[in-house]
Amino acid sequence: MREIQQSVALLVLCCLLLQQNSLALAGKDIPPAVTCGSIVKLKNEKTGHVLHSIDVNYGTGSGQQAVIGSTASDSADSMWIVRSGSADCRQGTPIKQNQLIRLQHVRTAKWLHSHLFQSPLSGQQEISCFGSAKQSDTGDVWSVEWDDGKKTAWLRDMPVRLKHKDTGRFLSNHGKTYPRPIQGHSEVFGSSKKGKEQLFRAGEGVYFAERET
C-alpha cells in the first residue's frame, strides 16, 4: 500500500511540473511568491545542497528517517509541500514573515521534524522526517523569517531561515558528509546561529497563483 501511495504522489508531482512547464513555454509568468500548497526544493546558501530525505533511518539518536543535504538536481526526494503550521491555509495564500508552516516530504508524506536528539556528525540538533499524512505534532512546526523588511511575503529565490517552533533552532546545512549508506550526502542539523548555513532559497518547484483576498 505504501508503495502505491508513493507512486501516486510522484505521478501527481510529475503532472504538476509538466503543467508548470507548459505555462512557462506559453509565456506566462510563474507566480513569484511561495504559497500554501507550493511544492518546492530548498537550496542551502552555504553548501548549494538541497534539502533531501530518503528511506534510510538514523543509526543513532531518534532512529527516524534521515534528512540530508544532496547535490542531486533531479530527485523527487528533494521535493517538499508547504503546509500550514497552525490555522488553515488555503492553497495560493502567500507565506508571510514569521508565519508557521510544516514541510511535508512528497515521496514519503512525512514531516520535516526536530527535537532534542543530537545530530549524528556534529552533535548539534537532529533534523528528521517523522509522522505521516494523518500524524503530526508540534515538532513539525517551523516559522519562516527573512532579513529584508520590505518583503511582505516569502518569494522564490529569496534567502529565508526556518526556525523550529519547539526549540528555537534554525534549519542548517554544512559540508560534513556521511559515510555509507548515504555516502557523500551532507549533514542537516539545527543551530542557534544565523549565518549562510542557516539560509535556504526556494527554487525549482510548483508554485500556485496567489489567491485574491
Tab-separated table of C-alpha atoms in Angstrom:
chain	number	residue	atom	x	y	z
A	1	MET	CA	0.000	0.000	0.000
A	2	ARG	CA	2.795	2.413	0.902
A	3	GLU	CA	4.493	1.834	-2.467
A	4	ILE	CA	1.203	2.600	-4.254
A	5	GLN	CA	0.761	5.844	-2.289
A	6	GLN	CA	4.301	6.900	-3.113
A	7	SER	CA	3.787	6.148	-6.810
A	8	VAL	CA	0.587	8.185	-6.863
A	9	ALA	CA	2.344	11.105	-5.160
A	10	LEU	CA	5.151	11.032	-7.719
A	11	LEU	CA	2.657	10.847	-10.599
A	12	VAL	CA	0.777	13.883	-9.287
A	13	LEU	CA	4.045	15.765	-8.885
A	14	CYS	CA	5.118	14.966	-12.456
A	15	CYS	CA	1.768	16.174	-13.800
A	16	LEU	CA	2.067	19.438	-11.862
A	17	LEU	CA	5.618	20.004	-13.098
A	18	LEU	CA	4.545	19.371	-16.692
A	19	GLN	CA	1.681	21.811	-16.250
A	20	GLN	CA	4.040	24.470	-14.911
A	21	ASN	CA	6.484	23.923	-17.781
A	22	SER	CA	3.626	24.311	-20.264
A	23	LEU	CA	2.685	27.663	-18.699
A	24	ALA	CA	6.270	28.844	-18.914
A	25	LEU	CA	6.533	27.828	-22.574
A	26	ALA	CA	3.306	29.661	-23.267
A	27	GLY	CA	4.946	32.859	-21.986
A	28	LYS	CA	3.053	33.064	-18.711
A	29	ASP	CA	4.945	34.084	-15.596
A	30	ILE	CA	5.412	31.586	-12.796
A	31	PRO	CA	3.968	33.107	-9.594
A	32	PRO	CA	6.765	34.786	-7.581
A	33	ALA	CA	5.513	34.003	-4.076
A	34	VAL	CA	5.803	30.773	-2.114
A	35	THR	CA	2.234	29.957	-1.136
A	36	CYS	CA	0.386	27.313	0.837
A	37	GLY	CA	0.365	24.172	-1.293
A	38	SER	CA	3.556	25.067	-3.184
A	39	ILE	CA	5.898	22.145	-3.881
A	40	VAL	CA	9.476	23.351	-3.555
A	41	LYS	CA	13.124	22.421	-3.477
A	42	LEU	CA	15.097	24.266	-0.802
A	43	LYS	CA	18.751	25.006	-1.574
A	44	ASN	CA	21.196	25.944	1.169
A	45	GLU	CA	23.061	29.224	0.667
A	46	LYS	CA	26.374	27.919	2.051
A	47	THR	CA	26.689	24.452	0.516
A	48	GLY	CA	24.422	24.657	-2.535
A	49	HIS	CA	22.916	21.353	-1.413
A	50	VAL	CA	19.157	20.803	-1.471
A	51	LEU	CA	17.086	19.581	1.468
A	52	HIS	CA	16.566	15.873	0.864
A	53	SER	CA	15.198	12.759	2.573
A	54	ILE	CA	15.226	9.057	1.730
A	55	ASP	CA	14.048	5.786	3.267
A	56	VAL	CA	17.124	5.431	5.470
A	57	ASN	CA	16.850	5.830	9.242
A	58	TYR	CA	19.494	7.316	11.515
A	59	GLY	CA	21.589	4.718	13.293
A	60	THR	CA	21.802	6.968	16.357
A	61	GLY	CA	19.556	9.490	18.094
A	62	SER	CA	15.871	9.130	17.296
A	63	GLY	CA	16.285	6.402	14.680
A	64	GLN	CA	13.816	8.304	12.492
A	65	GLN	CA	14.045	8.884	8.743
A	66	ALA	CA	17.191	10.822	7.838
A	67	VAL	CA	17.164	14.349	6.404
A	68	ILE	CA	20.316	15.234	4.471
A	69	GLY	CA	21.801	17.698	2.006
A	70	SER	CA	22.077	16.441	-1.564
A	71	THR	CA	23.737	17.602	-4.764
A	72	ALA	CA	21.167	15.747	-6.887
A	73	SER	CA	19.190	18.202	-9.001
A	74	ASP	CA	16.572	15.867	-10.453
A	75	SER	CA	15.275	13.837	-7.494
A	76	ALA	CA	11.709	13.827	-6.185
A	77	ASP	CA	13.246	13.054	-2.783
A	78	SER	CA	14.120	16.769	-2.602
A	79	MET	CA	10.529	17.993	-3.061
A	80	TRP	CA	8.540	19.387	-0.116
A	81	ILE	CA	4.940	20.573	0.122
A	82	VAL	CA	4.377	23.793	2.074
A	83	ARG	CA	1.555	23.191	4.567
A	84	SER	CA	0.040	25.277	7.341
A	85	GLY	CA	1.598	25.046	10.784
A	86	SER	CA	-1.352	26.449	12.709
A	87	ALA	CA	-4.642	27.729	11.255
A	88	ASP	CA	-5.962	26.509	7.925
A	89	CYS	CA	-4.069	27.969	4.965
A	90	ARG	CA	-5.812	27.809	1.599
A	91	GLN	CA	-3.816	26.870	-1.490
A	92	GLY	CA	-2.401	30.005	-3.100
A	93	THR	CA	-2.154	32.022	0.129
A	94	PRO	CA	1.306	33.720	0.300
A	95	ILE	CA	3.524	32.830	3.259
A	96	LYS	CA	4.113	35.896	5.458
A	97	GLN	CA	7.024	36.834	7.725
A	98	ASN	CA	7.133	34.627	10.867
A	99	GLN	CA	4.229	32.506	9.629
A	100	LEU	CA	4.081	28.961	10.990
A	101	ILE	CA	4.383	26.214	8.393
A	102	ARG	CA	5.074	22.500	8.078
A	103	LEU	CA	7.043	20.908	5.256
A	104	GLN	CA	5.776	17.548	4.030
A	105	HIS	CA	8.138	15.280	2.122
A	106	VAL	CA	6.433	14.462	-1.170
A	107	ARG	CA	7.542	10.862	-1.604
A	108	THR	CA	7.126	9.570	1.967
A	109	ALA	CA	4.432	12.019	3.226
A	110	LYS	CA	6.447	12.500	6.451
A	111	TRP	CA	7.091	15.903	8.042
A	112	LEU	CA	10.315	17.843	8.454
A	113	HIS	CA	10.840	17.420	12.189
A	114	SER	CA	13.220	18.256	15.016
A	115	HIS	CA	13.652	17.504	18.706
A	116	LEU	CA	16.400	17.375	21.342
A	117	PHE	CA	18.322	14.382	19.972
A	118	GLN	CA	21.882	15.083	18.818
A	119	SER	CA	22.744	15.130	15.115
A	120	PRO	CA	25.000	12.227	14.029
A	121	LEU	CA	28.085	14.080	12.741
A	122	SER	CA	28.397	17.345	14.647
A	123	GLY	CA	26.440	16.599	17.830
A	124	GLN	CA	24.105	19.524	17.250
A	125	GLN	CA	20.301	19.226	16.988
A	126	GLU	CA	18.956	16.358	14.897
A	127	ILE	CA	16.611	17.014	11.952
A	128	SER	CA	14.490	14.100	10.788
A	129	CYS	CA	11.360	13.137	8.877
A	130	PHE	CA	8.566	11.895	11.116
A	131	GLY	CA	4.871	11.033	11.164
A	132	SER	CA	2.508	10.640	8.236
A	133	ALA	CA	-0.275	12.459	6.430
A	134	LYS	CA	-2.509	11.654	9.431
A	135	GLN	CA	0.106	12.032	12.180
A	136	SER	CA	1.809	15.315	13.030
A	137	ASP	CA	2.877	17.129	16.198
A	138	THR	CA	4.439	20.434	17.285
A	139	GLY	CA	7.911	19.104	16.437
A	140	ASP	CA	6.921	19.505	12.768
A	141	VAL	CA	6.202	23.255	13.009
A	142	TRP	CA	8.596	25.929	11.700
A	143	SER	CA	8.385	29.698	11.301
A	144	VAL	CA	9.699	31.440	8.189
A	145	GLU	CA	11.794	34.575	8.622
A	146	TRP	CA	13.966	36.821	6.459
A	147	ASP	CA	16.039	39.995	6.816
A	148	ASP	CA	14.583	42.182	4.060
A	149	GLY	CA	11.873	44.144	5.860
A	150	LYS	CA	10.492	45.459	2.564
A	151	LYS	CA	9.375	41.980	1.521
A	152	THR	CA	5.897	41.140	2.818
A	153	ALA	CA	5.837	37.531	1.595
A	154	TRP	CA	8.235	34.634	1.036
A	155	LEU	CA	9.414	34.899	-2.569
A	156	ARG	CA	11.088	32.369	-4.830
A	157	ASP	CA	14.896	32.570	-4.727
A	158	MET	CA	14.830	34.779	-1.618
A	159	PRO	CA	17.040	33.609	1.290
A	160	VAL	CA	14.992	32.690	4.356
A	161	ARG	CA	15.522	30.947	7.678
A	162	LEU	CA	13.316	28.196	9.030
A	163	LYS	CA	13.098	28.389	12.825
A	164	HIS	CA	11.893	25.355	14.743
A	165	LYS	CA	8.951	26.374	16.926
A	166	ASP	CA	9.591	23.988	19.835
A	167	THR	CA	13.344	24.516	20.237
A	168	GLY	CA	14.130	27.849	18.555
A	169	ARG	CA	16.903	26.294	16.443
A	170	PHE	CA	17.356	27.122	12.757
A	171	LEU	CA	17.407	24.562	9.952
A	172	SER	CA	21.062	24.336	8.868
A	173	ASN	CA	23.386	22.540	6.456
A	174	HIS	CA	27.180	22.328	6.310
A	175	GLY	CA	29.898	20.465	4.448
A	176	LYS	CA	30.328	17.489	6.776
A	177	THR	CA	29.358	14.357	4.837
A	178	TYR	CA	28.195	10.881	5.783
A	179	PRO	CA	29.789	7.509	5.099
A	180	ARG	CA	27.693	4.637	3.744
A	181	PRO	CA	24.772	4.037	3.268
A	182	ILE	CA	24.295	7.759	2.485
A	183	GLN	CA	27.870	8.443	1.445
A	184	GLY	CA	28.577	11.930	0.110
A	185	HIS	CA	25.404	13.496	1.470
A	186	SER	CA	25.867	16.357	3.933
A	187	GLU	CA	24.501	16.782	7.438
A	188	VAL	CA	21.340	18.804	8.046
A	189	PHE	CA	21.006	19.962	11.645
A	190	GLY	CA	19.509	22.571	13.964
A	191	SER	CA	21.603	25.531	15.114
A	192	SER	CA	21.216	28.752	17.095
A	193	LYS	CA	23.480	30.615	14.636
A	194	LYS	CA	22.347	32.963	11.852
A	195	GLY	CA	24.845	32.564	9.019
A	196	LYS	CA	24.811	31.285	5.454
A	197	GLU	CA	24.475	27.719	6.749
A	198	GLN	CA	21.013	28.699	8.016
A	199	LEU	CA	19.759	30.318	4.790
A	200	PHE	CA	17.679	28.449	2.210
A	201	ARG	CA	16.184	29.525	-1.113
A	202	ALA	CA	13.049	28.068	-2.678
A	203	GLY	CA	13.893	27.316	-6.289
A	204	GLU	CA	12.590	24.640	-8.614
A	205	GLY	CA	9.048	23.520	-7.853
A	206	VAL	CA	5.356	24.043	-8.393
A	207	TYR	CA	4.007	27.475	-7.479
A	208	PHE	CA	0.319	28.354	-7.390
A	209	ALA	CA	-1.076	31.739	-8.294
A	210	GLU	CA	-1.783	33.995	-5.322
A	211	ARG	CA	-5.340	33.813	-4.086
A	212	GLU	CA	-7.200	37.117	-4.098
A	213	THR	CA	-8.264	38.383	-0.666
